XYZ file of C-alpha atoms in Angstrom:
662
model
C -80.697 -8.222 -27.193
C -79.646 -8.370 -23.525
C -76.298 -9.904 -24.509
C -75.654 -7.060 -26.924
C -76.491 -4.477 -24.244
C -74.159 -6.182 -21.760
C -71.335 -6.215 -24.312
C -71.835 -2.543 -25.102
C -71.532 -1.339 -21.494
C -67.746 -0.880 -21.568
C -67.902 0.817 -24.969
C -70.518 3.233 -23.656
C -68.242 3.866 -20.673
C -65.612 5.193 -23.083
C -67.876 8.236 -23.401
C -66.532 9.274 -19.992
C -63.348 10.373 -21.756
C -65.298 12.635 -24.135
C -67.570 14.701 -21.885
C -66.600 17.711 -19.716
C -65.354 17.089 -16.183
C -68.539 18.088 -14.398
C -70.618 15.552 -16.364
C -68.274 12.575 -16.134
C -69.717 11.294 -12.852
C -73.240 11.311 -14.290
C -72.195 9.644 -17.541
C -70.713 6.749 -15.540
C -74.223 5.940 -14.274
C -75.348 4.985 -17.797
C -73.159 1.855 -18.209
C -73.583 1.021 -14.509
C -77.393 1.044 -14.828
C -77.139 -0.893 -18.087
C -75.045 -3.631 -16.472
C -77.440 -3.726 -13.515
C -80.558 -4.001 -15.666
C -79.241 -6.788 -17.893
C -77.455 -8.900 -15.275
C -80.306 -8.547 -12.756
C -82.748 -9.923 -15.336
C -80.481 -12.949 -15.782
C -80.141 -13.404 -12.020
C -83.901 -13.096 -11.535
C -84.531 -15.788 -14.142
C -82.135 -18.182 -12.392
C -83.571 -17.525 -8.928
C -87.256 -17.511 -9.912
C -87.118 -20.705 -11.964
C -84.541 -22.468 -9.806
C -82.975 -23.812 -13.002
C -79.372 -22.938 -13.938
C -78.939 -21.781 -17.507
C -76.121 -21.091 -19.920
C -75.798 -18.954 -23.010
C -73.052 -18.114 -25.449
C -71.692 -14.645 -24.746
C -68.959 -14.565 -27.377
C -68.626 -16.792 -30.453
C -65.315 -17.900 -31.884
C -63.265 -17.326 -28.736
C -59.757 -18.724 -29.329
C -60.251 -21.404 -26.648
C -63.833 -22.002 -27.783
C -67.092 -20.122 -27.382
C -67.249 -17.873 -24.307
C -70.188 -19.170 -22.266
C -71.938 -17.555 -19.306
C -73.357 -20.021 -16.769
C -75.741 -18.660 -14.145
C -77.005 -20.746 -11.252
C -78.473 -19.579 -7.945
C -75.027 -18.909 -6.423
C -74.005 -16.711 -9.359
C -77.385 -14.966 -9.320
C -77.112 -14.178 -5.613
C -73.691 -12.581 -6.017
C -74.871 -10.673 -9.112
C -77.569 -8.951 -7.054
C -75.102 -8.026 -4.290
C -72.543 -6.711 -6.802
C -75.149 -4.589 -8.568
C -76.582 -3.020 -5.420
C -73.199 -2.052 -3.975
C -71.817 -0.732 -7.270
C -74.967 1.384 -7.677
C -74.635 2.987 -4.238
C -70.896 3.459 -4.790
C -71.443 5.178 -8.143
C -74.058 7.521 -6.678
C -71.853 8.347 -3.694
C -68.900 9.102 -5.964
C -70.840 11.982 -7.572
C -70.422 14.026 -4.406
C -67.178 12.580 -3.078
C -65.211 13.305 -6.259
C -66.575 16.848 -6.660
C -63.662 18.516 -4.758
C -61.171 16.600 -6.920
C -62.480 18.031 -10.189
C -60.344 21.138 -9.717
C -57.339 19.251 -8.355
C -57.036 16.320 -10.767
C -56.519 16.290 -14.513
C -59.181 15.308 -17.020
C -57.465 12.010 -17.831
C -57.090 11.072 -14.170
C -60.811 11.571 -13.452
C -61.830 9.805 -16.671
C -59.578 6.802 -16.074
C -60.810 6.485 -12.488
C -64.489 6.479 -13.461
C -63.926 4.150 -16.413
C -62.097 1.752 -14.085
C -65.091 1.824 -11.730
C -67.305 0.587 -14.568
C -64.585 -1.900 -15.517
C -64.485 -3.282 -11.971
C -68.266 -3.738 -11.995
C -68.096 -5.467 -15.391
C -65.206 -7.715 -14.316
C -66.889 -8.840 -11.074
C -70.054 -9.792 -12.959
C -67.932 -11.832 -15.379
C -66.123 -13.544 -12.486
C -69.358 -14.970 -11.089
C -70.748 -16.033 -14.487
C -67.758 -17.781 -16.081
C -66.831 -21.448 -15.611
C -64.089 -21.826 -18.225
C -60.835 -21.409 -16.295
C -59.071 -19.305 -18.935
C -61.860 -16.739 -19.288
C -62.429 -16.780 -15.525
C -58.772 -15.951 -14.884
C -58.884 -13.178 -17.495
C -61.902 -11.661 -15.707
C -60.143 -12.153 -12.368
C -57.087 -10.292 -13.658
C -59.286 -7.506 -15.062
C -60.841 -7.144 -11.619
C -57.391 -6.795 -10.033
C -56.116 -4.297 -12.609
C -59.193 -2.058 -12.518
C -59.226 -2.075 -8.709
C -55.499 -1.244 -8.696
C -56.176 1.851 -10.826
C -58.972 2.832 -8.445
C -56.769 2.411 -5.360
C -54.000 4.664 -6.715
C -56.366 7.540 -7.559
C -54.183 9.755 -5.378
C -51.000 8.191 -6.733
C -49.086 11.446 -6.341
C -48.787 10.447 -2.684
C -45.855 8.088 -2.257
C -47.596 5.947 0.374
C -50.653 5.506 -1.853
C -48.540 4.409 -4.816
C -46.580 1.939 -2.660
C -49.842 0.581 -1.282
C -51.186 0.120 -4.800
C -48.079 -1.731 -5.960
C -48.182 -3.955 -2.878
C -51.850 -4.697 -3.602
C -51.143 -5.532 -7.247
C -48.272 -7.874 -6.346
C -50.427 -9.796 -3.878
C -53.282 -10.033 -6.376
C -50.853 -11.549 -8.879
C -49.755 -14.062 -6.235
C -53.424 -14.931 -5.898
C -53.668 -15.300 -9.698
C -50.622 -17.595 -9.833
C -52.000 -19.902 -7.127
C -55.316 -20.212 -8.961
C -53.537 -20.835 -12.261
C -51.442 -23.607 -10.690
C -54.594 -25.186 -9.275
C -56.419 -25.166 -12.605
C -53.350 -26.424 -14.502
C -52.879 -29.309 -12.097
C -56.531 -30.311 -12.347
C -56.469 -30.036 -16.166
C -53.364 -32.261 -16.283
C -55.364 -34.982 -14.551
C -58.786 -34.468 -16.134
C -57.917 -32.995 -19.536
C -60.310 -30.060 -19.027
C -59.431 -26.494 -18.030
C -62.534 -25.325 -16.167
C -64.362 -25.302 -12.850
C -66.480 -28.224 -14.009
C -63.364 -30.404 -14.297
C -63.104 -30.232 -10.497
C -66.055 -32.602 -10.226
C -64.159 -35.372 -12.002
C -60.946 -34.607 -10.129
C -62.609 -34.686 -6.687
C -64.364 -37.968 -7.523
C -61.018 -39.675 -8.181
C -58.525 -37.994 -5.837
C -57.949 -36.626 -2.372
C -60.200 -33.577 -1.993
C -58.359 -31.721 0.770
C -55.032 -30.789 -0.801
C -56.242 -29.297 -4.062
C -58.963 -27.467 -2.102
C -56.257 -25.952 0.118
C -54.434 -24.677 -2.968
C -57.573 -22.958 -4.254
C -58.337 -21.690 -0.748
C -54.941 -19.987 -0.604
C -55.593 -18.265 -3.936
C -59.111 -17.136 -3.149
C -58.234 -16.498 0.503
C -55.797 -13.731 -0.451
C -58.614 -11.853 -2.177
C -61.019 -12.490 0.710
C -58.523 -11.401 3.361
C -58.272 -14.474 5.580
C -55.475 -14.218 8.111
C -52.511 -14.523 7.479
C -53.281 -13.706 3.821
C -54.764 -10.332 4.743
C -51.816 -7.935 4.619
C -52.961 -6.012 1.504
C -56.385 -5.176 2.883
C -55.674 -2.791 5.822
C -53.440 -0.696 3.557
C -55.508 -0.627 0.354
C -58.819 0.442 1.925
C -57.468 3.616 3.605
C -55.551 4.554 0.454
C -58.542 4.221 -1.891
C -61.311 6.834 -2.213
C -64.261 6.015 0.047
C -66.653 4.948 -2.720
C -63.976 2.504 -3.891
C -63.375 1.269 -0.329
C -67.117 0.673 0.035
C -67.253 -1.427 -3.131
C -64.012 -3.279 -2.372
C -65.103 -4.193 1.141
C -68.767 -4.644 0.295
C -68.365 -6.968 -2.681
C -64.877 -7.269 -4.159
C -63.383 -9.208 -1.247
C -66.492 -11.422 -1.448
C -65.235 -12.598 -4.835
C -62.736 -14.609 -2.806
C -65.647 -16.095 -0.840
C -67.459 -16.784 -4.119
C -64.435 -18.672 -5.440
C -64.239 -20.800 -2.293
C -67.972 -21.556 -2.476
C -67.723 -22.421 -6.165
C -64.930 -24.933 -5.487
C -66.895 -26.374 -2.564
C -69.858 -27.167 -4.821
C -67.667 -29.845 -6.454
C -66.161 -31.341 -3.265
C -67.322 -34.945 -2.796
C -65.473 -36.232 0.269
C -63.444 -35.210 3.336
C -66.164 -32.766 4.370
C -65.161 -32.922 8.021
C -61.468 -32.151 7.413
C -62.303 -29.293 5.045
C -64.918 -27.937 7.434
C -62.565 -27.990 10.416
C -59.851 -26.257 8.404
C -62.184 -23.461 7.261
C -63.645 -23.156 10.752
C -60.239 -22.909 12.437
C -58.770 -20.286 10.117
C -62.055 -18.342 10.168
C -62.173 -18.135 13.967
C -58.561 -16.938 14.009
C -59.371 -14.417 11.260
C -62.440 -13.023 13.025
C -60.837 -12.646 16.461
C -57.541 -11.251 15.175
C -59.269 -8.886 12.749
C -61.483 -7.258 15.372
C -58.607 -7.052 17.865
C -56.542 -5.093 15.355
C -59.570 -2.907 14.601
C -59.714 -1.832 18.243
C -56.199 -0.374 18.190
C -56.438 1.642 14.963
C -56.689 5.431 15.001
C -57.341 5.728 11.255
C -61.112 5.290 10.897
C -60.835 3.571 7.504
C -58.186 1.208 8.822
C -60.545 0.326 11.668
C -63.225 -0.521 9.114
C -60.712 -2.485 7.014
C -59.760 -4.751 9.923
C -63.455 -5.069 10.742
C -63.953 -6.388 7.195
C -61.376 -9.074 7.964
C -63.381 -9.958 11.073
C -66.584 -10.294 9.046
C -64.854 -12.452 6.451
C -63.995 -14.675 9.415
C -67.660 -14.826 10.467
C -68.701 -15.749 6.921
C -65.996 -18.425 6.907
C -67.281 -19.758 10.236
C -70.692 -20.295 8.668
C -69.160 -22.115 5.698
C -66.976 -24.193 8.014
C -69.969 -25.088 10.204
C -71.873 -26.165 7.119
C -69.182 -28.606 6.008
C -68.608 -29.896 9.513
C -72.347 -30.558 9.524
C -72.053 -32.426 6.222
C -69.204 -34.471 7.624
C -71.157 -35.318 10.776
C -74.359 -36.023 8.874
C -76.182 -33.098 10.524
C -78.385 -31.572 7.873
C -79.531 -28.851 10.277
C -75.990 -27.644 10.970
C -75.051 -27.860 7.293
C -78.075 -25.906 6.098
C -78.293 -23.192 8.760
C -74.514 -22.688 8.794
C -74.477 -22.073 5.043
C -77.629 -19.933 5.193
C -76.055 -17.820 7.943
C -72.878 -17.365 5.880
C -74.798 -16.394 2.735
C -77.033 -13.933 4.579
C -73.999 -12.405 6.297
C -72.407 -11.829 2.885
C -75.440 -9.729 1.956
C -75.687 -7.977 5.329
C -72.015 -7.078 5.379
C -72.202 -5.638 1.863
C -74.927 -3.279 3.123
C -73.616 -1.899 6.394
C -69.912 -2.008 5.594
C -70.306 -0.071 2.337
C -72.377 2.543 4.190
C -69.785 2.709 6.986
C -67.089 3.470 4.410
C -69.306 6.104 2.793
C -69.830 7.647 6.229
C -66.074 7.623 6.851
C -65.752 9.367 3.485
C -68.233 11.975 4.723
C -65.990 12.649 7.723
C -62.947 13.024 5.496
C -64.909 15.286 3.130
C -65.882 17.574 6.035
C -62.677 17.531 8.130
C -59.897 16.405 5.718
C -58.607 13.846 8.215
C -59.178 10.169 9.012
C -57.360 10.361 12.352
C -59.822 9.612 15.145
C -57.583 11.439 17.617
C -58.323 14.660 15.727
C -62.087 14.162 15.526
C -64.824 14.670 18.074
C -68.277 16.160 18.590
C -69.259 15.696 14.951
C -72.790 14.474 15.718
C -73.800 18.115 16.316
C -72.638 19.196 12.880
C -73.278 16.055 10.790
C -76.571 14.519 12.024
C -77.227 12.357 8.941
C -73.703 10.963 8.842
C -73.718 10.255 12.581
C -77.084 8.477 12.267
C -75.879 6.340 9.359
C -72.696 5.442 11.222
C -74.514 4.658 14.481
C -77.106 2.389 12.847
C -74.470 0.533 10.840
C -72.268 0.199 13.945
C -75.154 -1.428 15.810
C -75.783 -3.715 12.830
C -72.165 -4.813 12.495
C -72.088 -5.596 16.228
C -75.085 -7.938 15.663
C -77.301 -5.965 18.038
C -81.068 -6.316 17.475
C -83.268 -5.033 15.945
C -80.866 -4.679 12.989
C -79.919 -7.070 10.208
C -76.477 -8.082 11.473
C -78.184 -9.901 14.341
C -80.205 -12.089 11.962
C -77.302 -13.706 10.121
C -75.284 -14.292 13.293
C -78.413 -15.649 15.010
C -78.564 -18.347 12.339
C -75.033 -19.403 13.293
C -75.952 -19.410 16.980
C -79.123 -21.422 16.485
C -77.382 -23.950 14.238
C -74.808 -24.616 16.958
C -77.392 -24.689 19.789
C -79.580 -27.157 17.939
C -76.571 -29.311 17.071
C -75.409 -29.537 20.699
C -78.544 -31.525 21.530
C -77.637 -34.304 19.082
C -73.828 -34.252 19.425
C -71.588 -36.547 21.411
C -69.220 -35.207 24.079
C -66.431 -34.186 21.689
C -68.938 -32.606 19.315
C -70.469 -30.636 22.170
C -67.035 -29.297 23.147
C -66.486 -28.132 19.557
C -69.898 -26.449 19.526
C -69.186 -24.706 22.829
C -65.847 -23.477 21.479
C -67.646 -22.018 18.461
C -70.238 -20.336 20.683
C -67.509 -18.889 22.872
C -65.728 -17.569 19.789
C -68.909 -15.892 18.525
C -69.491 -14.297 21.940
C -65.908 -12.998 22.143
C -66.090 -11.641 18.602
C -69.377 -9.906 19.368
C -68.016 -8.334 22.557
C -64.873 -7.094 20.851
C -66.979 -5.652 18.013
C -69.004 -3.633 20.509
C -65.763 -2.384 22.073
C -64.317 -1.383 18.685
C -67.371 0.486 17.445
C -68.275 2.227 20.696
C -64.715 3.547 20.574
C -64.982 4.604 16.947
C -68.408 6.214 17.162
C -67.844 7.763 20.578
C -64.485 9.325 19.764
C -65.535 10.652 16.348
C -69.079 11.835 16.972
C -69.510 12.482 20.693
C -67.815 14.878 23.110
C -66.196 18.084 21.885
C -64.031 18.964 18.898
C -60.401 18.053 19.505
C -58.802 20.595 17.203
C -59.390 24.173 16.162
C -58.454 23.344 12.563
C -62.037 22.315 11.769
C -63.940 25.599 11.867
C -66.769 25.297 9.382
C -67.866 21.664 9.704
C -71.219 20.904 8.109
C -73.184 17.984 6.756
C -72.170 16.644 3.350
C -74.237 17.428 0.223
C -77.501 15.554 -0.363
C -76.017 13.508 -3.226
C -73.625 11.891 -0.729
C -76.518 10.878 1.535
C -78.618 9.151 -1.128
C -76.690 5.877 -0.765
C -77.572 5.835 2.931
C -81.257 6.305 2.157
C -81.028 3.341 -0.251
C -79.118 1.013 2.074
C -80.928 1.627 5.385
C -84.416 0.494 4.222
C -82.905 -2.710 2.827
C -81.128 -3.319 6.135
C -84.419 -2.821 7.975
C -86.214 -5.184 5.588
C -83.824 -7.975 6.582
C -84.470 -7.345 10.284
C -88.268 -7.094 9.853
C -88.762 -9.973 7.384
C -85.942 -12.404 8.200
C -88.097 -15.437 7.464
C -88.563 -14.226 3.872
C -84.815 -13.791 3.373
C -84.069 -17.172 4.971
C -86.578 -18.888 2.693
C -85.017 -17.303 -0.395
C -81.424 -17.940 0.662
C -82.194 -21.518 1.646
C -82.554 -22.397 -2.044
C -78.876 -21.487 -2.422
C -77.918 -23.335 0.763
C -79.609 -26.440 -0.664
C -76.853 -26.512 -3.294
C -74.561 -27.751 -0.524
C -77.052 -29.946 1.410
C -79.796 -32.512 0.979
C -82.907 -30.787 -0.384
C -85.702 -32.924 1.068
C -84.500 -32.943 4.675
C -83.402 -29.293 4.586
C -86.900 -28.041 3.713
C -88.195 -29.200 7.111
C -85.247 -27.561 8.865
C -85.743 -24.253 7.074
C -89.489 -24.232 7.756
C -89.041 -24.513 11.535
C -86.238 -21.948 11.586
C -88.263 -19.532 9.442
C -91.062 -19.644 12.020
C -88.580 -18.688 14.744
C -87.278 -15.835 12.639
C -90.821 -14.637 12.013
C -91.266 -14.031 15.748
C -87.891 -12.283 15.861
C -89.035 -10.048 13.005
C -92.180 -9.128 14.939
C -90.057 -8.384 18.018
C -87.767 -6.185 15.928
C -90.805 -4.342 14.570
C -92.092 -3.725 18.099
C -88.716 -2.327 19.195
C -88.516 -0.026 16.178
C -92.091 1.218 16.663
C -91.540 1.958 20.369
C -88.246 3.703 19.622
C -89.886 5.794 16.893
C -92.751 6.819 19.210
C -90.263 7.850 21.906
C -88.358 9.988 19.383
C -91.565 11.652 18.165
C -92.703 12.438 21.717
C -89.239 13.714 22.621
C -89.166 16.004 19.584
C -92.679 17.299 20.369
C -91.758 18.092 23.977
C -88.442 19.707 23.064
C -90.056 21.875 20.396
C -91.666 23.926 23.211
C -88.429 24.652 25.089
C -85.090 26.198 24.256
C -82.295 23.622 24.045
C -78.964 25.030 25.166
C -75.654 23.485 24.186
C -72.297 23.724 25.869
C -69.041 21.902 26.488
C -69.052 18.277 27.570
C -69.685 17.919 31.303
C -66.382 17.456 33.108
C -67.671 15.839 36.326
C -67.557 19.193 38.129
C -64.147 20.168 36.761
C -64.976 23.286 34.761
C -61.450 24.188 33.646
C -60.960 21.170 31.411
C -60.892 21.041 27.641
C -60.968 18.428 24.895
C -57.669 16.961 26.113
C -59.521 15.416 29.050
C -61.641 13.309 26.702
C -60.735 9.783 25.747
C -58.780 9.565 22.522
C -58.902 6.547 20.261
C -55.564 5.409 21.687
C -56.433 5.874 25.364
C -59.847 4.228 24.940
C -58.183 1.066 23.635
C -55.340 1.136 26.173
C -57.195 -1.155 28.586
C -56.992 -3.955 26.003
C -53.273 -3.613 25.370
C -52.005 -5.959 28.070
C -54.532 -8.643 27.146
C -53.403 -8.885 23.522
C -49.710 -8.104 23.795
C -48.547 -11.194 21.850
C -50.691 -10.206 18.848
C -50.449 -6.409 18.757
C -47.338 -4.278 19.113
C -47.874 -0.616 19.957
C -44.890 1.678 19.575
C -44.786 5.005 21.411
C -42.710 7.917 20.145
C -41.892 10.861 22.388
C -39.054 13.117 23.506
C -38.003 12.723 27.149
C -37.635 15.675 29.497
C -34.099 16.706 30.286
C -33.082 16.556 33.944
C -32.095 20.238 34.006
C -35.076 21.438 31.986
C -36.774 23.652 34.581
C -39.335 25.076 32.184
C -40.198 22.217 29.816
C -40.887 22.967 26.169
C -43.975 21.507 24.471
C -43.756 17.769 23.875
C -45.604 15.437 21.510
C -46.485 11.807 22.099
C -47.603 9.479 19.305
C -48.310 5.771 19.034
C -48.325 3.399 16.100
C -49.899 -0.043 15.982
C -48.017 -2.820 14.221
C -49.653 -5.883 12.721
C -47.354 -8.562 14.135
C -48.770 -11.256 11.856
C -47.954 -9.137 8.824
C -44.525 -8.271 10.234
C -43.526 -11.827 11.146
C -45.320 -13.968 8.556
C -45.272 -11.725 5.472
C -42.663 -8.979 5.764
C -39.894 -10.944 7.465
C -39.545 -13.475 4.605
C -39.923 -10.663 2.033
C -37.150 -8.641 3.655
C -34.922 -11.729 3.789
C -35.439 -12.410 0.081
C -34.822 -8.737 -0.737
C -31.590 -8.813 1.236
C -30.385 -12.006 -0.434
C -31.331 -11.142 -4.015
C -28.177 -9.070 -4.738
C -26.140 -12.231 -4.264
C -27.584 -13.481 -7.547
C -25.642 -10.730 -9.280
C -22.833 -13.204 -10.073
C -24.938 -14.362 -13.053
C -24.739 -10.899 -14.627
C -21.321 -11.311 -16.173
C -21.942 -8.978 -19.096
C -20.747 -11.679 -21.555
C -23.246 -12.621 -24.260
C -21.984 -16.202 -24.563
C -22.895 -16.772 -20.898
C -26.371 -15.352 -21.447
C -26.904 -17.736 -24.378
C -26.098 -20.689 -22.145
C -28.852 -19.838 -19.634
C -31.893 -20.571 -21.907
C -30.128 -23.711 -23.167
C -29.664 -24.922 -19.584
C -33.291 -24.111 -18.858
C -34.479 -26.189 -21.850
C -32.310 -29.116 -20.756
C -33.791 -28.994 -17.246
C -37.352 -28.875 -18.639
C -36.568 -31.880 -20.860
C -35.191 -33.885 -17.948
C -38.127 -33.240 -15.614
C -40.515 -34.099 -18.464
C -38.737 -37.424 -19.034
C -38.973 -38.439 -15.393
C -42.686 -37.536 -15.320
C -42.641 -34.476 -13.090
C -44.322 -32.346 -15.796
């Protein structure tokens, strides 16, 4: 029965095309809730019993029966996918309301159907092992997300961004296809499970690197990240929340799935993941600091958090290579918990950014300011999530990063000199990343929500409708549950971490770490209780007096205005000289003429360039684009020449087959 319900979800979603505009958003909840109910029951069975199970989803598939396989890794990702898609669907009810009068019926219907399709495709991605069906689901995920990104495709920049995203997703697809084809050539099987045989007989590192490149594009590891900072700002905020919260984690899922089959070269693989993850985290948060588009700031922050997740995975495999079960287990547990934590606070941050756009019609931080007075719920959501993403206690982001810290600290005690240096380098990286995160989000929150309004364009700013706040009221209690009961979450997640480590030894490690986290949970509870009491007392005292409001204090200078406040650009200016080799900031202005006695108004604007994207991605692309016209000599216009080309191609294929290349 559950299989039939799961199959029917997309067919039910077709009803979106049949109902009036105002009901479409509510109709989309039906297939979303159906997918959640069915897939959550499967995930719960796998997690509660601890036994992976398979069942036939579709009989008579052309490559064989279509089989769903659900183990604890799949189940964990199913729960994260379902929660984020639910909050995204609810948030979309309010966010899309202004578009109902602007967009056509087909545009709204296709967008909402694609949202259900993306949810359906991601669930299939984590439940399929057959390579062909997995790649079909992977391609469905890319196509549905492409449609969602280009919702405002009438804007040229949005359409270009969508095309760029689709091209890079197809590059990802091609890399994965090559990896599976190569493995099937050796093993005779075209599936994830064939990796086990391949890794037992061959070098593990090189084929892993091929799969890492494919999955790394989706995840957003640097330098494979160039699609991400453009796609998130272009997409509607509920789509950005789902893409950042879970869709990029499909890349992490793919990497983890491949790693379950790796049987040797743990140290080399771990060091590779660790190195690229540290570079990703530091570079991502540095770029976030210099953005003035709030959604672009959050997009680069997502790259940073992918780096932190990768650091946990890298630590785990370094631990396996060194024989340190503690490092292997806690590193993987920290990575898995951070996947969950990031899906919570990053989706809510994107929803909050959507609230700002809904109220002010701009994402430019330099045009925002003082919004905490007008949007108290949004400012509270954004502040709490900013603290969480900076790993500041008593919030959940601290818990997952604490697991990485404690794994490294404990490992230092049993490491040799070179191992201790590596551990210290990792600790230093985590500290730098944390400090830069605080810098980035104090800038973002302070510029957008504190001070005074920076423009007179925003006259009637008010809090968003209640329907757009419901997602926040769902996410925040779950975030608090992680911070208050971290030992419970660690115990549950450890069963997934055991997939990558030795079960018997790891149980002792987890038990001692869970006790430490229990005390941290009690400390977090004490902080929250004290803070709540202070707020209650403050509110009681202030209820008896009149609270006056006025312009931001100007240090005694009463003639100032909003132009004397820090902008997003000026706040980040102190970091510019430190990161010059990585970030290029272009300034555009008109100089004063020498004879201009009474100067006319001038405008100054800056634009941040991603040098890695410019040098590593765009430079080769531009070179190829420039050289492609030279291939025009082959277009002779003569049909006899065109008939020779496929013949030459067949001859080449025959030759390389004879010499054993194919």
